[in-house]
CSV table of C-alpha atoms in Angstrom, one decimal:
chain,number,residue,atom,x,y,z
A,1,VAL,CA,-10.1,-6.4,8.2
A,2,HIS,CA,-9.8,-2.6,7.9
A,3,GLY,CA,-12.3,-1.3,10.5
A,4,SER,CA,-12.1,-0.4,14.1
A,5,ILE,CA,-13.5,-3.7,15.5
A,6,ASP,CA,-11.0,-6.3,16.8
A,7,ARG,CA,-11.2,-10.1,16.2
A,8,ARG,CA,-12.9,-10.7,19.6
A,9,GLY,CA,-15.6,-8.1,18.9
A,10,CYS,CA,-16.1,-9.6,15.4
A,11,LEU,CA,-16.6,-13.0,16.9
A,12,VAL,CA,-19.1,-11.8,19.4
A,13,GLY,CA,-21.1,-10.0,16.7
A,14,ALA,CA,-20.9,-13.0,14.3
A,15,ALA,CA,-22.3,-15.3,17.1
A,16,ARG,CA,-25.6,-13.5,16.6
A,17,PHE,CA,-25.9,-15.0,13.1
A,18,ALA,CA,-24.2,-18.4,13.8
A,19,VAL,CA,-24.7,-21.3,16.1
A,20,GLY,CA,-22.1,-21.2,18.8
A,21,ALA,CA,-18.5,-20.2,18.8
A,22,ALA,CA,-17.5,-22.7,16.1
A,23,GLY,CA,-20.1,-21.3,13.8
A,24,ALA,CA,-19.0,-17.7,14.5
A,25,ALA,CA,-15.3,-18.7,13.8
A,26,GLY,CA,-16.4,-20.3,10.6
A,27,LEU,CA,-18.3,-17.2,9.6
A,28,LEU,CA,-15.3,-15.0,10.3
A,29,ALA,CA,-13.1,-17.3,8.2
A,30,ALA,CA,-15.6,-17.1,5.3
A,31,LEU,CA,-15.5,-13.3,5.5
A,32,GLY,CA,-11.7,-13.0,5.5
A,33,PRO,CA,-9.5,-12.3,2.5
A,34,LYS,CA,-8.9,-15.1,0.1
A,35,PHE,CA,-5.5,-14.3,-1.4
A,36,ALA,CA,-5.4,-17.3,-3.8
A,37,ALA,CA,-8.8,-16.5,-5.2
A,38,ALA,CA,-7.7,-12.9,-5.9
A,39,GLN,CA,-4.4,-13.7,-7.5
A,40,GLN,CA,-4.2,-12.5,-11.1
A,41,VAL,CA,-0.5,-13.2,-11.9
A,42,SER,CA,1.2,-16.4,-10.8
A,43,ALA,CA,4.4,-16.0,-8.8
A,44,ASP,CA,6.2,-18.3,-11.3
A,45,ASP,CA,4.9,-16.5,-14.4
A,46,LYS,CA,7.6,-16.9,-17.0
A,47,ARG,CA,7.1,-13.3,-18.3
A,48,LEU,CA,8.4,-12.0,-15.0
A,49,SER,CA,11.5,-12.1,-12.9
A,50,PRO,CA,10.5,-11.4,-9.3
A,51,LYS,CA,12.7,-11.6,-6.2
A,52,HIS,CA,13.0,-10.5,-2.6
A,53,VAL,CA,15.5,-7.7,-2.0
A,54,GLU,CA,17.0,-5.7,0.9
A,55,PHE,CA,17.9,-2.0,1.1
A,56,ALA,CA,19.1,0.3,3.8
A,57,SER,CA,16.6,2.1,5.9
A,58,PRO,CA,17.8,5.3,7.6
A,59,LYS,CA,17.8,6.4,11.2
A,60,GLY,CA,19.2,3.2,12.7
A,61,TYR,CA,16.4,1.0,11.6
A,62,GLY,CA,18.8,-1.4,9.8
A,63,LYS,CA,17.8,-3.2,6.6
A,64,ALA,CA,14.4,-3.0,5.1
A,65,SER,CA,13.1,-5.7,2.6
A,66,GLY,CA,10.7,-5.9,-0.2
A,67,TYR,CA,9.4,-7.8,-3.2
A,68,LEU,CA,10.8,-6.6,-6.6
A,69,ALA,CA,9.0,-7.6,-9.8
A,70,ARG,CA,10.3,-6.8,-13.3
A,71,PRO,CA,9.5,-8.0,-16.8
A,72,ALA,CA,11.8,-10.9,-17.6
A,73,LYS,CA,12.6,-9.5,-21.0
A,74,ALA,CA,12.8,-5.8,-20.3
A,75,LYS,CA,13.9,-3.6,-23.2
A,76,GLY,CA,15.5,-0.3,-22.1
A,77,PRO,CA,15.0,1.6,-18.8
A,78,LEU,CA,11.8,1.0,-16.9
A,79,PRO,CA,9.5,3.5,-15.0
A,80,LEU,CA,9.3,2.7,-11.3
A,81,VAL,CA,6.4,2.1,-9.0
A,82,LEU,CA,6.4,1.6,-5.3
A,83,VAL,CA,3.5,-0.4,-3.9
A,84,ALA,CA,2.6,0.5,-0.3
A,85,HIS,CA,0.7,-2.3,1.6
A,86,GLU,CA,-2.3,-2.1,3.9
A,87,ASN,CA,-2.3,-2.7,7.7
A,88,ARG,CA,-1.3,-6.4,7.4
A,89,GLY,CA,2.2,-6.0,5.8
A,90,LEU,CA,3.6,-7.5,2.7
A,91,ASN,CA,1.1,-10.3,1.9
A,92,PRO,CA,0.4,-12.4,-1.2
A,93,HIS,CA,-2.1,-9.9,-2.5
A,94,ILE,CA,0.3,-7.0,-2.5
A,95,GLU,CA,3.0,-9.1,-4.2
A,96,ASP,CA,0.4,-9.9,-6.8
A,97,ILE,CA,-0.2,-6.2,-7.4
A,98,ALA,CA,3.5,-5.7,-7.9
A,99,ARG,CA,3.5,-8.5,-10.5
A,100,ARG,CA,0.5,-7.0,-12.3
A,101,LEU,CA,2.4,-3.7,-12.6
A,102,ALA,CA,5.5,-5.5,-13.8
A,103,LEU,CA,3.5,-7.0,-16.7
A,104,GLU,CA,2.5,-3.5,-17.6
A,105,GLY,CA,6.2,-2.6,-18.1
A,106,PHE,CA,7.1,-1.2,-14.7
A,107,LEU,CA,9.8,-2.1,-12.3
A,108,ALA,CA,7.6,-2.6,-9.2
A,109,LEU,CA,8.8,-2.7,-5.6
A,110,ALA,CA,6.5,-3.7,-2.7
A,111,PRO,CA,8.4,-2.9,0.4
A,112,ASP,CA,7.7,-4.8,3.6
A,113,LEU,CA,7.3,-1.9,6.0
A,114,LEU,CA,7.0,-4.4,8.9
A,115,SER,CA,10.6,-5.5,8.1
A,116,VAL,CA,11.7,-2.7,10.5
A,117,ALA,CA,10.0,-4.9,13.2
A,118,GLY,CA,11.2,-8.3,12.0
A,119,GLY,CA,9.1,-8.8,8.9
A,120,THR,CA,5.5,-9.6,8.0
A,121,PRO,CA,4.1,-12.8,9.7
A,122,ALA,CA,2.4,-15.3,7.5
A,123,ASP,CA,-0.7,-15.2,9.7
A,124,ASP,CA,-3.0,-12.3,8.8
A,125,ASP,CA,-4.1,-11.6,12.3
A,126,GLN,CA,-0.5,-11.7,13.6
A,127,ALA,CA,0.5,-9.3,10.9
A,128,ARG,CA,-2.2,-6.8,11.8
A,129,ASP,CA,-1.2,-7.1,15.5
A,130,LEU,CA,2.4,-6.4,14.6
A,131,HIS,CA,1.3,-3.4,12.5
A,132,THR,CA,-0.4,-1.8,15.5
A,133,LYS,CA,2.7,-2.2,17.6
A,134,THR,CA,5.3,-1.0,15.0
A,135,ASP,CA,6.7,2.6,15.0
A,136,LYS,CA,4.9,4.4,12.2
A,137,SER,CA,7.8,6.7,11.6
A,138,ALA,CA,10.1,3.7,11.1
A,139,MET,CA,7.7,2.3,8.5
A,140,LEU,CA,7.5,5.6,6.7
A,141,SER,CA,11.3,5.8,6.8
A,142,ALA,CA,11.5,2.4,5.1
A,143,ALA,CA,9.0,3.5,2.4
A,144,LEU,CA,11.1,6.6,1.7
A,145,ALA,CA,14.3,4.6,1.6
A,146,ALA,CA,12.7,2.5,-1.2
A,147,ILE,CA,12.7,5.6,-3.5
A,148,PRO,CA,16.5,6.0,-3.9
A,149,PHE,CA,16.9,2.2,-4.0
A,150,LEU,CA,14.5,2.1,-7.0
A,151,LYS,CA,16.1,5.1,-8.6
A,152,SER,CA,19.6,3.5,-8.4
A,153,HIS,CA,18.5,0.3,-10.1
A,154,PRO,CA,20.4,-0.2,-13.4
A,155,GLU,CA,17.1,-0.5,-15.3
A,156,SER,CA,15.6,2.6,-13.9
A,157,THR,CA,14.4,5.7,-15.8
A,158,GLY,CA,14.7,7.6,-12.5
A,159,LYS,CA,11.0,8.4,-12.4
A,160,VAL,CA,9.2,7.0,-9.3
A,161,GLY,CA,5.5,6.7,-8.7
A,162,ALA,CA,3.7,5.1,-5.7
A,163,VAL,CA,0.4,3.4,-5.2
A,164,GLY,CA,-1.0,2.5,-1.8
A,165,PHE,CA,-4.1,1.1,-0.1
A,166,CYS,CA,-5.6,1.9,3.3
A,167,TYR,CA,-2.6,2.4,5.5
A,168,GLY,CA,-0.5,2.4,2.4
A,169,GLY,CA,-2.7,5.1,0.9
A,170,GLY,CA,-1.7,7.3,3.9
A,171,VAL,CA,1.9,6.3,3.3
A,172,VAL,CA,1.7,7.6,-0.3
A,173,ASN,CA,0.3,10.9,0.9
A,174,SER,CA,3.1,11.2,3.5
A,175,MET,CA,5.8,10.2,1.0
A,176,ALA,CA,4.6,12.9,-1.3
A,177,THR,CA,5.1,15.5,1.5
A,178,ALA,CA,8.5,14.1,2.5
A,179,SER,CA,10.2,13.3,-0.8
A,180,PRO,CA,10.7,15.7,-3.8
A,181,ASP,CA,11.8,12.6,-5.8
A,182,LEU,CA,8.3,11.1,-5.9
A,183,SER,CA,6.8,12.1,-9.3
A,184,ALA,CA,3.3,10.7,-8.8
A,185,GLY,CA,1.2,9.1,-6.1
A,186,VAL,CA,-2.1,7.2,-6.2
A,187,ALA,CA,-3.7,6.8,-2.8
A,188,TYR,CA,-6.6,4.5,-2.2
A,189,TYR,CA,-8.7,5.5,0.8
A,190,GLY,CA,-5.6,6.8,2.6
A,191,ALA,CA,-5.3,9.2,5.5
A,192,GLN,CA,-4.5,12.7,4.6
A,193,PRO,CA,-1.3,14.6,5.7
A,194,PRO,CA,-1.5,17.8,7.7
A,195,ALA,CA,-2.4,20.8,5.6
A,196,ALA,CA,0.8,22.6,6.7
A,197,GLN,CA,2.8,19.9,4.9
A,198,VAL,CA,1.0,20.1,1.5
A,199,PRO,CA,3.1,22.9,0.1
A,200,ALA,CA,6.1,20.5,0.1
A,201,ILE,CA,4.4,18.1,-2.4
A,202,HIS,CA,6.0,17.8,-5.8
A,203,ALA,CA,4.1,14.7,-7.0
A,204,ALA,CA,0.9,14.7,-9.1
A,205,LEU,CA,-1.7,13.0,-7.0
A,206,LEU,CA,-4.7,10.7,-7.9
A,207,LEU,CA,-6.8,10.3,-4.7
A,208,GLN,CA,-9.4,7.5,-4.6
A,209,TYR,CA,-12.1,7.3,-1.9
A,210,GLY,CA,-15.2,5.2,-1.1
A,211,GLY,CA,-18.4,7.3,-0.7
A,212,LEU,CA,-19.4,5.6,2.5
A,213,ASP,CA,-16.0,5.8,4.2
A,214,GLU,CA,-16.9,8.6,6.7
A,215,ARG,CA,-13.8,8.2,8.8
A,216,ILE,CA,-11.3,8.8,6.0
A,217,ASN,CA,-13.5,11.1,4.0
A,218,ALA,CA,-13.7,13.6,6.9
A,219,GLY,CA,-10.2,14.7,6.0
A,220,ILE,CA,-10.9,15.4,2.3
A,221,PRO,CA,-12.1,19.0,2.5
A,222,ALA,CA,-9.1,20.3,4.4
A,223,TYR,CA,-6.7,18.3,2.1
A,224,GLU,CA,-8.3,19.5,-1.1
A,225,ALA,CA,-8.3,23.1,0.1
A,226,ALA,CA,-4.6,22.9,0.9
A,227,LEU,CA,-3.9,21.3,-2.4
A,228,LYS,CA,-5.8,24.0,-4.2
A,229,ALA,CA,-4.2,26.8,-2.2
A,230,ALA,CA,-0.7,25.5,-3.0
A,231,GLY,CA,-1.4,25.0,-6.7
A,232,LYS,CA,-0.8,21.3,-6.7
A,233,ARG,CA,-1.7,18.8,-9.4
A,234,TYR,CA,-4.3,16.4,-8.2
A,235,THR,CA,-7.5,14.6,-9.1
A,236,ILE,CA,-10.0,13.2,-6.6
A,237,TYR,CA,-12.5,10.4,-7.3
A,238,ILE,CA,-15.2,9.5,-4.8
A,239,TYR,CA,-16.9,6.2,-5.7
A,240,PRO,CA,-20.6,6.3,-4.5
A,241,ASN,CA,-22.2,3.6,-2.3
A,242,VAL,CA,-18.9,1.8,-1.4
A,243,ASN,CA,-17.1,1.7,1.8
A,244,HIS,CA,-13.4,1.7,2.9
A,245,ALA,CA,-11.4,-0.9,1.1
């Protein structure tokens, strides 16, 4: 799901452990994400009031869209959290994370960064393929546009944090360098920004990594050195014996 091998390569490899192509396909299906099994908060949970929304994305990219979750009986202004998705767009798992945050008292927006290319397909493989073809600067622009959209919400405290996973973790790091309005960022196994951009960060950062994730972890030393040199607020956790995602 998150590695460098494509579907065809995975099927070829799986065939070593299965009988024929059908067995390999079955093994691949068994290894794939099970969104329903991972769901923690139902989409029709009466404690919440979720909906799909649109907001303006700059630089001629038109409208962006997303999934906004809020407590159904909110009292007073709410702190804001933006949820940046992985390399497969806005899927049921990311929507569930937004609902979890809403139950904790946040106004949570999970933007569909693939909306700049027509929106996230329902099929996971198609979504991943679309992600590889979509302009990354357009997706980052959509993520950044979500910040003022959240801040302008009538129930907003004006304080925006962001959490992201895999590709979305890299988006959180990039948002921190690009927007002074981001107060906090939590990046899970996300690509690091160029060291030259680190002085522009205003957000406090919580950076989460898997100890076996050599590809992403290769960028930690330079990122941490730049954060230290610029006097930024950050904490890094590296979890031993686990891989990317």
